[in-house]
Amino acid sequence: MRHIKTGLLAGLVAASMMPAMAATTLIKNATIYTQTAQGVLQQSSVLFENGTIVQVGDYDGSADTVIDAKGAIVTPGLIGTMNQLGLIEVDAVSSSADVGTDKANAAFDPSLAFNPKSSLIPLARKGGITRNVVAPTYSHSVIAGQLKAVNLSGELEGSVHSEPVAVVSYLGASSEDSRAVALAKLRHQLEDLQQYLTKKKTDEDAKSDLSERERVVMERVAMGELPLVIYVDRAADILQVIELKTELGVELVINSGMESWVVAEQLAAANVPVILNALAALPSNFDSLNASLHNAQRLEQAGVDVIIAESGDRNHRLYQLRFQAGHAVANGLTFEQALSAVTSTPAEVFGLTDVGQIAPGKRADLVLWSHDPLDLQGAVEKLWIDGKDASTQSRQDALRDRYMMKSDMPKAYLK
């Protein structure tokens, strides 16, 4: 057994020289935010083995690798949502973007283009993010495609979860047509599916207008087995989609929802979670005139599950997710609520039952922080994905080191 008893930094350096994945790893003397009913555990331990957490709390036994956290904070790995990480490198270079298609439908799976080696992924890990839900961008089709969960290990194989975690539809303001058209198309597709499913019980020859691949996915949506994420901001539109859930029994999640606090009570009554940008407080269009920095707080107070996201084209800034959570605390959420909004709540909403919490049986997606993880002074000291050490060295770090290198040679000769 190897013990690391010196200072935290020295301990981490020593640990980094060990094999990438020991049989058992123990983090002791940590402040553990479990995101479970256990709450926050002081001076406690996490033991994990072969990628799975086996014990949390008091532990006096040994382990192959021991890390003394010296009271530092350990949280579950953060979970990003509703972005195109791994599907795009540079926004201005169209050939580097595989983010969506106008010919999309429920069979469209953008994760087929996912690049685990994207230079943006190590940058996201620097923000403590270990999992992500990638989504296709806007489509003129009523369904823009599937949402897929990925881990940020950077490994070429096994990074993408095999099953979709939701499908997404974009509603609201459009410069090309009435918003009523898109809403009606969505409603009609779901109603047709409900009728098809009812008829299929007594008629083996029942037919659907959807292709076989679309139907397989949308059947799960119609039966409430797969969430339907709807991008919508205006309060009146949100009430329309709540009605869809009430009438048709689909599982809804609101994305963006800049005016969702206006209808917080209705969202809570219908048990509809909201994914939001905690800093979206400026009325960027006529759908968001009631945008507020207190959106998350007011939703939480009403009993709505809130997920905080660096969504849309903010893929280069996904590492700032924790700062968004910090701003939500500044505007009324408790620290625990904000942390849940980037860990356990997205895991629960998207059915990622083995991550988002620190508990026996969960995957060892863990982050050891230098200070408060939601504050600018905090930084990732060490990060594990599926129990494996994951580097936070990014391309930006390599460039900084290159140009900070002291040499008598011109910079062009340095590498």
mmCIF file of C-alpha atoms in Angstrom, residues 76-279:
data_model
loop_
_atom_site.group_PDB
_atom_site.id
_atom_site.type_symbol
_atom_site.label_atom_id
_atom_site.label_comp_id
_atom_site.label_asym_id
_atom_site.label_seq_id
_atom_site.Cartn_x
_atom_site.Cartn_y
_atom_site.Cartn_z
ATOM 1 C CA PRO A 76 -19.425 14.234 -8.503
ATOM 2 C CA GLY A 77 -18.179 15.100 -11.978
ATOM 3 C CA LEU A 78 -20.221 17.922 -13.500
ATOM 4 C CA ILE A 79 -22.587 17.167 -16.388
ATOM 5 C CA GLY A 80 -22.942 19.500 -19.367
ATOM 6 C CA THR A 81 -26.112 19.510 -21.457
ATOM 7 C CA MET A 82 -27.600 20.819 -24.704
ATOM 8 C CA ASN A 83 -24.373 21.708 -26.522
ATOM 9 C CA GLN A 84 -22.320 20.413 -29.455
ATOM 10 C CA LEU A 85 -19.083 19.528 -27.677
ATOM 11 C CA GLY A 86 -17.174 17.048 -29.839
ATOM 12 C CA LEU A 87 -19.306 17.929 -32.861
ATOM 13 C CA ILE A 88 -17.515 21.178 -33.674
ATOM 14 C CA GLU A 89 -14.007 22.605 -33.420
ATOM 15 C CA VAL A 90 -14.226 26.172 -34.780
ATOM 16 C CA ASP A 91 -17.542 27.965 -35.253
ATOM 17 C CA ALA A 92 -16.248 29.963 -38.221
ATOM 18 C CA VAL A 93 -14.997 26.861 -40.080
ATOM 19 C CA SER A 94 -18.054 25.060 -41.435
ATOM 20 C CA SER A 95 -16.099 21.918 -42.324
ATOM 21 C CA SER A 96 -15.319 21.455 -38.624
ATOM 22 C CA ALA A 97 -19.011 21.472 -37.668
ATOM 23 C CA ASP A 98 -21.245 18.380 -37.632
ATOM 24 C CA VAL A 99 -23.911 19.882 -35.438
ATOM 25 C CA GLY A 100 -27.190 19.294 -37.259
ATOM 26 C CA THR A 101 -29.157 19.144 -40.484
ATOM 27 C CA ASP A 102 -32.309 20.655 -41.903
ATOM 28 C CA LYS A 103 -33.331 17.147 -43.001
ATOM 29 C CA ALA A 104 -33.375 15.867 -39.451
ATOM 30 C CA ASN A 105 -35.920 13.620 -37.795
ATOM 31 C CA ALA A 106 -36.033 11.428 -34.713
ATOM 32 C CA ALA A 107 -33.643 8.963 -36.351
ATOM 33 C CA PHE A 108 -30.893 11.571 -36.673
ATOM 34 C CA ASP A 109 -28.093 10.726 -34.237
ATOM 35 C CA PRO A 110 -25.481 13.520 -34.154
ATOM 36 C CA SER A 111 -23.196 11.479 -31.896
ATOM 37 C CA LEU A 112 -22.139 9.424 -34.930
ATOM 38 C CA ALA A 113 -19.949 12.468 -35.685
ATOM 39 C CA PHE A 114 -18.702 12.797 -32.094
ATOM 40 C CA ASN A 115 -14.922 13.261 -31.859
ATOM 41 C CA PRO A 116 -13.567 12.161 -28.450
ATOM 42 C CA LYS A 117 -10.236 13.761 -29.401
ATOM 43 C CA SER A 118 -11.705 17.247 -29.896
ATOM 44 C CA SER A 119 -9.377 19.905 -28.476
ATOM 45 C CA LEU A 120 -12.400 21.342 -26.621
ATOM 46 C CA ILE A 121 -12.854 18.255 -24.454
ATOM 47 C CA PRO A 122 -9.731 18.647 -22.268
ATOM 48 C CA LEU A 123 -10.752 22.294 -21.864
ATOM 49 C CA ALA A 124 -14.169 21.177 -20.596
ATOM 50 C CA ARG A 125 -12.460 18.775 -18.168
ATOM 51 C CA LYS A 126 -10.651 21.774 -16.683
ATOM 52 C CA GLY A 127 -14.087 22.880 -15.488
ATOM 53 C CA GLY A 128 -14.710 19.569 -13.725
ATOM 54 C CA ILE A 129 -17.013 18.209 -16.431
ATOM 55 C CA THR A 130 -16.933 14.446 -16.847
ATOM 56 C CA ARG A 131 -20.147 13.763 -18.824
ATOM 57 C CA ASN A 132 -22.088 15.671 -21.419
ATOM 58 C CA VAL A 133 -25.365 15.465 -23.288
ATOM 59 C CA VAL A 134 -24.783 16.508 -26.894
ATOM 60 C CA ALA A 135 -27.670 17.866 -28.924
ATOM 61 C CA PRO A 136 -28.234 18.735 -32.573
ATOM 62 C CA THR A 137 -28.708 22.394 -33.442
ATOM 63 C CA TYR A 138 -31.845 24.022 -34.829
ATOM 64 C CA SER A 139 -33.606 22.252 -37.670
ATOM 65 C CA HIS A 140 -36.586 23.271 -39.758
ATOM 66 C CA SER A 141 -37.906 19.756 -39.090
ATOM 67 C CA VAL A 142 -40.324 19.309 -36.224
ATOM 68 C CA ILE A 143 -37.848 16.947 -34.518
ATOM 69 C CA ALA A 144 -34.183 18.022 -34.751
ATOM 70 C CA GLY A 145 -32.767 14.663 -33.663
ATOM 71 C CA GLN A 146 -31.557 12.652 -30.710
ATOM 72 C CA LEU A 147 -29.660 13.681 -27.599
ATOM 73 C CA LYS A 148 -26.797 11.379 -26.660
ATOM 74 C CA ALA A 149 -24.745 11.171 -23.481
ATOM 75 C CA VAL A 150 -20.964 10.971 -23.758
ATOM 76 C CA ASN A 151 -18.138 10.731 -21.281
ATOM 77 C CA LEU A 152 -15.196 13.101 -21.609
ATOM 78 C CA SER A 153 -12.469 10.487 -21.181
ATOM 79 C CA GLY A 154 -11.105 11.230 -24.651
ATOM 80 C CA GLU A 155 -11.009 7.538 -25.474
ATOM 81 C CA LEU A 156 -11.841 6.636 -29.058
ATOM 82 C CA GLU A 157 -13.950 3.661 -28.057
ATOM 83 C CA GLY A 158 -16.707 3.580 -25.476
ATOM 84 C CA SER A 159 -17.176 7.339 -25.020
ATOM 85 C CA VAL A 160 -20.726 7.484 -26.432
ATOM 86 C CA HIS A 161 -23.676 5.901 -24.648
ATOM 87 C CA SER A 162 -25.478 3.600 -27.049
ATOM 88 C CA GLU A 163 -29.074 4.681 -26.404
ATOM 89 C CA PRO A 164 -30.530 8.182 -26.894
ATOM 90 C CA VAL A 165 -31.433 10.028 -23.695
ATOM 91 C CA ALA A 166 -34.046 12.293 -25.345
ATOM 92 C CA VAL A 167 -35.110 13.907 -28.609
ATOM 93 C CA VAL A 168 -35.261 17.645 -29.198
ATOM 94 C CA SER A 169 -37.651 20.024 -30.922
ATOM 95 C CA TYR A 170 -37.204 23.765 -31.485
ATOM 96 C CA LEU A 171 -40.330 25.907 -31.127
ATOM 97 C CA GLY A 172 -41.008 29.592 -30.654
ATOM 98 C CA ALA A 173 -40.188 32.600 -32.804
ATOM 99 C CA SER A 174 -39.268 32.035 -36.437
ATOM 100 C CA SER A 175 -38.476 34.536 -39.172
ATOM 101 C CA GLU A 176 -39.823 32.141 -41.803
ATOM 102 C CA ASP A 177 -43.207 30.992 -40.546
ATOM 103 C CA SER A 178 -45.728 31.271 -37.748
ATOM 104 C CA ARG A 179 -44.716 29.561 -34.507
ATOM 105 C CA ALA A 180 -48.126 27.924 -34.659
ATOM 106 C CA VAL A 181 -47.032 25.788 -37.613
ATOM 107 C CA ALA A 182 -44.191 24.079 -35.733
ATOM 108 C CA LEU A 183 -46.328 23.554 -32.641
ATOM 109 C CA ALA A 184 -49.150 22.076 -34.736
ATOM 110 C CA LYS A 185 -46.743 19.745 -36.573
ATOM 111 C CA LEU A 186 -45.386 18.474 -33.271
ATOM 112 C CA ARG A 187 -48.839 17.986 -31.822
ATOM 113 C CA HIS A 188 -50.083 16.184 -34.946
ATOM 114 C CA GLN A 189 -47.079 13.851 -35.006
ATOM 115 C CA LEU A 190 -47.608 12.893 -31.378
ATOM 116 C CA GLU A 191 -51.381 12.477 -31.816
ATOM 117 C CA ASP A 192 -50.843 10.297 -34.910
ATOM 118 C CA LEU A 193 -48.396 8.147 -32.963
ATOM 119 C CA GLN A 194 -50.848 7.750 -30.103
ATOM 120 C CA GLN A 195 -53.527 6.630 -32.566
ATOM 121 C CA TYR A 196 -51.085 4.240 -34.258
ATOM 122 C CA LEU A 197 -50.085 2.699 -30.926
ATOM 123 C CA THR A 198 -53.731 2.248 -29.950
ATOM 124 C CA LYS A 199 -54.629 0.696 -33.294
ATOM 125 C CA LYS A 200 -51.582 -1.598 -33.240
ATOM 126 C CA LYS A 201 -52.941 -3.367 -30.160
ATOM 127 C CA THR A 202 -55.724 -4.922 -32.243
ATOM 128 C CA ASP A 203 -54.395 -4.615 -35.786
ATOM 129 C CA GLU A 204 -50.995 -6.071 -36.656
ATOM 130 C CA ASP A 205 -51.138 -4.307 -40.013
ATOM 131 C CA ALA A 206 -51.503 -0.826 -38.511
ATOM 132 C CA LYS A 207 -49.267 1.679 -40.300
ATOM 133 C CA SER A 208 -47.485 4.866 -39.296
ATOM 134 C CA ASP A 209 -46.506 7.764 -41.557
ATOM 135 C CA LEU A 210 -43.024 7.722 -40.026
ATOM 136 C CA SER A 211 -40.142 5.645 -41.308
ATOM 137 C CA GLU A 212 -39.291 2.537 -39.309
ATOM 138 C CA ARG A 213 -36.214 4.200 -37.759
ATOM 139 C CA GLU A 214 -38.158 7.338 -36.773
ATOM 140 C CA ARG A 215 -41.077 5.365 -35.433
ATOM 141 C CA VAL A 216 -38.938 3.224 -33.129
ATOM 142 C CA VAL A 217 -37.657 6.365 -31.390
ATOM 143 C CA MET A 218 -40.888 8.363 -31.423
ATOM 144 C CA GLU A 219 -42.889 5.443 -30.026
ATOM 145 C CA ARG A 220 -40.772 5.714 -26.897
ATOM 146 C CA VAL A 221 -41.513 9.454 -26.746
ATOM 147 C CA ALA A 222 -45.246 8.909 -27.222
ATOM 148 C CA MET A 223 -45.269 6.284 -24.470
ATOM 149 C CA GLY A 224 -43.431 8.617 -22.068
ATOM 150 C CA GLU A 225 -40.316 6.445 -21.963
ATOM 151 C CA LEU A 226 -38.000 8.976 -23.641
ATOM 152 C CA PRO A 227 -38.076 12.705 -22.763
ATOM 153 C CA LEU A 228 -38.944 15.297 -25.378
ATOM 154 C CA VAL A 229 -36.788 18.392 -24.895
ATOM 155 C CA ILE A 230 -38.418 21.504 -26.316
ATOM 156 C CA TYR A 231 -36.453 24.675 -26.932
ATOM 157 C CA VAL A 232 -38.881 27.482 -26.086
ATOM 158 C CA ASP A 233 -38.706 30.807 -24.213
ATOM 159 C CA ARG A 234 -42.042 32.628 -24.192
ATOM 160 C CA ALA A 235 -44.318 31.939 -21.232
ATOM 161 C CA ALA A 236 -47.386 31.531 -23.441
ATOM 162 C CA ASP A 237 -45.548 28.947 -25.575
ATOM 163 C CA ILE A 238 -44.449 27.064 -22.468
ATOM 164 C CA LEU A 239 -48.086 26.746 -21.412
ATOM 165 C CA GLN A 240 -48.854 25.309 -24.852
ATOM 166 C CA VAL A 241 -46.250 22.562 -24.468
ATOM 167 C CA ILE A 242 -47.365 21.827 -20.899
ATOM 168 C CA GLU A 243 -50.760 21.145 -22.442
ATOM 169 C CA LEU A 244 -49.101 18.608 -24.754
ATOM 170 C CA LYS A 245 -47.876 16.718 -21.733
ATOM 171 C CA THR A 246 -51.239 16.889 -19.992
ATOM 172 C CA GLU A 247 -53.159 15.664 -23.038
ATOM 173 C CA LEU A 248 -50.707 13.166 -24.522
ATOM 174 C CA GLY A 249 -48.684 11.956 -21.540
ATOM 175 C CA VAL A 250 -45.234 12.670 -22.985
ATOM 176 C CA GLU A 251 -42.297 13.462 -20.700
ATOM 177 C CA LEU A 252 -41.301 17.067 -21.350
ATOM 178 C CA VAL A 253 -38.187 19.067 -20.555
ATOM 179 C CA ILE A 254 -38.052 22.810 -21.298
ATOM 180 C CA ASN A 255 -34.764 24.087 -22.723
ATOM 181 C CA SER A 256 -33.780 27.773 -22.509
ATOM 182 C CA GLY A 257 -37.073 28.807 -20.889
ATOM 183 C CA MET A 258 -36.115 32.442 -20.373
ATOM 184 C CA GLU A 259 -39.660 33.306 -19.253
ATOM 185 C CA SER A 260 -40.276 30.005 -17.473
ATOM 186 C CA TRP A 261 -40.353 31.638 -14.020
ATOM 187 C CA VAL A 262 -43.581 33.401 -15.106
ATOM 188 C CA VAL A 263 -45.312 29.995 -15.295
ATOM 189 C CA ALA A 264 -43.306 28.300 -12.531
ATOM 190 C CA GLU A 265 -46.376 27.014 -10.703
ATOM 191 C CA GLN A 266 -47.738 25.371 -13.846
ATOM 192 C CA LEU A 267 -44.340 23.786 -14.590
ATOM 193 C CA ALA A 268 -44.117 22.432 -11.044
ATOM 194 C CA ALA A 269 -47.665 21.054 -11.186
ATOM 195 C CA ALA A 270 -46.896 19.287 -14.464
ATOM 196 C CA ASN A 271 -43.489 18.080 -13.179
ATOM 197 C CA VAL A 272 -41.587 19.598 -16.111
ATOM 198 C CA PRO A 273 -37.850 20.299 -15.546
ATOM 199 C CA VAL A 274 -36.201 23.382 -17.051
ATOM 200 C CA ILE A 275 -32.713 23.655 -18.560
ATOM 201 C CA LEU A 276 -31.537 27.261 -18.444
ATOM 202 C CA ASN A 277 -28.623 29.631 -18.751
ATOM 203 C CA ALA A 278 -28.279 31.259 -15.346
ATOM 204 C CA LEU A 279 -26.905 34.446 -16.917
#
